[in-house]
C-alpha cells in the first residue's frame, strides 16, 4: 500500500524512552506532519526525560520544559510572544501526558481553550502517571492495576472522556488518534495545523513498562484498542460535527485485556461488565455521529464473539 509518511525526520535517534514507548512513536509522527516551524511546550511527564538532558535534545525543534500544571498557559504566552514578533507561521504545540492533561493541567487547558487561544494541545495518553512510577490518573481505565490501585483495589471507576470535555468548550477541532494508524494521525495533525484557534488531539500511546506488556506488542495493542472500540478514532468540528474515521470490526475486548499484565486479575464477569461499558460508549458515539447502532456493523451482535482477532 502506498504511504504518505514523509521521509524527513524531526526526531533524532538516541531518545531515552523505554523500548516500544508509544509516546516516542507518537512524537515522531506528530513532528513529521508539523515540520520544523514548531515550538513544543512540554509540562513534566515522561517526555521531559525522553527528549534528553540539555544541551542535548532528540527533537529538531525548540522545546520549553514547563511546570506540570501550566501547559495551556505557557502555550498561550508563547503564541502571544510570536504574534508580537509578527510570526504567524510557527505552530505552538503543548505536548502533555494524561496526568498533565486530564488532571493537573486541566484548569490551564480549559482556560486557554475557553479563550480560543491559537495553539494545538496534544495529550499523549498512556493511561497513568508513568514518569513517577505508574500512579493512577483520571485517564486510567476501569479494571487497571496501578501502584495506587494495587491488588483488589484495582481501578473501579471509568476513564474520564477528555475529548467530550474539550468538545463542550466548542473548540474548532478535537480528534482522537493512535500510533497504530499513522496516516490517520498525520492527516489530523495536518488538518489541525491549518485551523486557527484551539485544537486538541488525544493520541493513544501504549506504555509497555506501565502496562506490563512486551515492548514488541506496543503497536499491536494500540491497533486492538481501536478494533475493539476501546479507543475509537473520530474527530469533532466546532463542538458539534462528529465524524468517525474508522469503523472497527468490533472484536471482543477480552482479547485486548489478556495481553497486558495490568489487567491480569480481571475475572470473566469483570470482562463482561467492561464489554458492556465499551458497547454503551460506542453506541453513544455512533448516535452523536448521526449513525444508528444497528447500521454500523457487528456491534453487540452474538456473531461478533466468533470473530478471531488478527491484528
Ligand atoms: C506540581 C507537580 N506535582 C507533581 C510532580 C511530579 N511529577 C512529574 S511527572 C509526573 C507524572 C506525569 O504523568 P503524565 O502527565 O501522565 O505523563 P507520563 O509521565 O505518563 O508521561 C509527576 C506526578 C511535578 N513535577 N509537579
Ligand atoms: S514509562 Fe512508558 S511512557 Fe514512559 S518512557 Fe517508558 S514506555 Fe514511554
PDB file of N, CA and C in Angstrom, residues 125-128 130 134 145 204-213 218 221-222 256 259-263:
ATOM      1  N   UNK A 125      -1.642   9.751  25.546  1.00  0.00           N
ATOM      2  CA  UNK A 125      -2.336   9.098  26.658  1.00  0.00           C
ATOM      3  C   UNK A 125      -1.771   7.700  26.909  1.00  0.00           C
ATOM      4  N   UNK A 126      -1.016   7.558  27.999  1.00  0.00           N
ATOM      5  CA  UNK A 126      -0.538   6.221  28.388  1.00  0.00           C
ATOM      6  C   UNK A 126      -1.280   5.729  29.634  1.00  0.00           C
ATOM      7  N   UNK A 127      -2.345   6.424  29.987  1.00  0.00           N
ATOM      8  CA  UNK A 127      -3.334   5.975  30.982  1.00  0.00           C
ATOM      9  C   UNK A 127      -2.812   5.854  32.411  1.00  0.00           C
ATOM     10  N   UNK A 128      -1.766   6.599  32.738  1.00  0.00           N
ATOM     11  CA  UNK A 128      -1.316   6.686  34.140  1.00  0.00           C
ATOM     12  C   UNK A 128      -0.183   7.708  34.230  1.00  0.00           C
ATOM     13  N   UNK A 130       3.165   7.820  34.439  1.00  0.00           N
ATOM     14  CA  UNK A 130       4.216   6.820  34.243  1.00  0.00           C
ATOM     15  C   UNK A 130       5.570   7.309  34.744  1.00  0.00           C
ATOM     16  N   UNK A 134       3.951   4.843  37.654  1.00  0.00           N
ATOM     17  CA  UNK A 134       2.668   4.190  37.360  1.00  0.00           C
ATOM     18  C   UNK A 134       1.605   4.427  38.443  1.00  0.00           C
ATOM     19  N   UNK A 145      -4.718  -2.225  37.076  1.00  0.00           N
ATOM     20  CA  UNK A 145      -3.778  -2.143  38.189  1.00  0.00           C
ATOM     21  C   UNK A 145      -2.892  -0.921  37.981  1.00  0.00           C
ATOM     22  N   UNK A 204      -3.566   7.966  21.504  1.00  0.00           N
ATOM     23  CA  UNK A 204      -3.395   6.729  22.282  1.00  0.00           C
ATOM     24  C   UNK A 204      -1.935   6.271  22.134  1.00  0.00           C
ATOM     25  N   UNK A 205      -1.214   6.207  23.253  1.00  0.00           N
ATOM     26  CA  UNK A 205       0.228   5.927  23.219  1.00  0.00           C
ATOM     27  C   UNK A 205       0.557   4.837  24.234  1.00  0.00           C
ATOM     28  N   UNK A 206       0.694   3.622  23.760  1.00  0.00           N
ATOM     29  CA  UNK A 206       0.904   2.497  24.678  1.00  0.00           C
ATOM     30  C   UNK A 206       2.223   2.620  25.441  1.00  0.00           C
ATOM     31  N   UNK A 207       2.226   2.056  26.641  1.00  0.00           N
ATOM     32  CA  UNK A 207       3.377   2.151  27.547  1.00  0.00           C
ATOM     33  C   UNK A 207       3.726   0.736  28.027  1.00  0.00           C
ATOM     34  N   UNK A 208       4.616   0.039  27.320  1.00  0.00           N
ATOM     35  CA  UNK A 208       4.936  -1.337  27.703  1.00  0.00           C
ATOM     36  C   UNK A 208       5.344  -1.458  29.173  1.00  0.00           C
ATOM     37  N   UNK A 209       6.071  -0.488  29.682  1.00  0.00           N
ATOM     38  CA  UNK A 209       6.562  -0.553  31.067  1.00  0.00           C
ATOM     39  C   UNK A 209       5.405  -0.528  32.066  1.00  0.00           C
ATOM     40  N   UNK A 210       4.516   0.435  31.920  1.00  0.00           N
ATOM     41  CA  UNK A 210       3.437   0.594  32.893  1.00  0.00           C
ATOM     42  C   UNK A 210       2.277  -0.370  32.669  1.00  0.00           C
ATOM     43  N   UNK A 211       2.174  -0.904  31.476  1.00  0.00           N
ATOM     44  CA  UNK A 211       1.047  -1.791  31.166  1.00  0.00           C
ATOM     45  C   UNK A 211       1.413  -3.266  31.305  1.00  0.00           C
ATOM     46  N   UNK A 212       2.690  -3.510  31.653  1.00  0.00           N
ATOM     47  CA  UNK A 212       3.189  -4.890  31.786  1.00  0.00           C
ATOM     48  C   UNK A 212       2.944  -5.644  30.478  1.00  0.00           C
ATOM     49  N   UNK A 213       3.495  -5.057  29.412  1.00  0.00           N
ATOM     50  CA  UNK A 213       3.253  -5.528  28.049  1.00  0.00           C
ATOM     51  C   UNK A 213       4.607  -5.714  27.362  1.00  0.00           C
ATOM     52  N   UNK A 218       3.630  -3.139  21.410  1.00  0.00           N
ATOM     53  CA  UNK A 218       3.120  -1.776  21.655  1.00  0.00           C
ATOM     54  C   UNK A 218       2.165  -1.305  20.550  1.00  0.00           C
ATOM     55  N   UNK A 221      -1.129  -3.613  20.353  1.00  0.00           N
ATOM     56  CA  UNK A 221      -2.128  -3.338  21.390  1.00  0.00           C
ATOM     57  C   UNK A 221      -2.891  -2.045  21.049  1.00  0.00           C
ATOM     58  N   UNK A 222      -2.184  -1.091  20.449  1.00  0.00           N
ATOM     59  CA  UNK A 222      -2.841   0.162  20.053  1.00  0.00           C
ATOM     60  C   UNK A 222      -3.869  -0.109  18.955  1.00  0.00           C
ATOM     61  N   UNK A 256      -7.968  -7.853  24.013  1.00  0.00           N
ATOM     62  CA  UNK A 256      -7.087  -6.720  24.333  1.00  0.00           C
ATOM     63  C   UNK A 256      -6.567  -6.830  25.761  1.00  0.00           C
ATOM     64  N   UNK A 259      -3.562  -9.571  27.004  1.00  0.00           N
ATOM     65  CA  UNK A 259      -2.140  -9.402  26.674  1.00  0.00           C
ATOM     66  C   UNK A 259      -1.393  -8.547  27.694  1.00  0.00           C
ATOM     67  N   UNK A 260      -2.115  -7.873  28.586  1.00  0.00           N
ATOM     68  CA  UNK A 260      -1.478  -6.882  29.460  1.00  0.00           C
ATOM     69  C   UNK A 260      -1.519  -7.294  30.933  1.00  0.00           C
ATOM     70  N   UNK A 261      -0.344  -7.266  31.571  1.00  0.00           N
ATOM     71  CA  UNK A 261      -0.259  -7.649  32.986  1.00  0.00           C
ATOM     72  C   UNK A 261      -1.096  -6.771  33.899  1.00  0.00           C
ATOM     73  N   UNK A 262      -1.355  -5.527  33.487  1.00  0.00           N
ATOM     74  CA  UNK A 262      -2.105  -4.616  34.378  1.00  0.00           C
ATOM     75  C   UNK A 262      -3.570  -5.037  34.546  1.00  0.00           C
ATOM     76  N   UNK A 263      -4.044  -5.960  33.700  1.00  0.00           N
ATOM     77  CA  UNK A 263      -5.443  -6.418  33.798  1.00  0.00           C
ATOM     78  C   UNK A 263      -5.556  -7.893  34.192  1.00  0.00           C
TER      79      UNK A 263
END
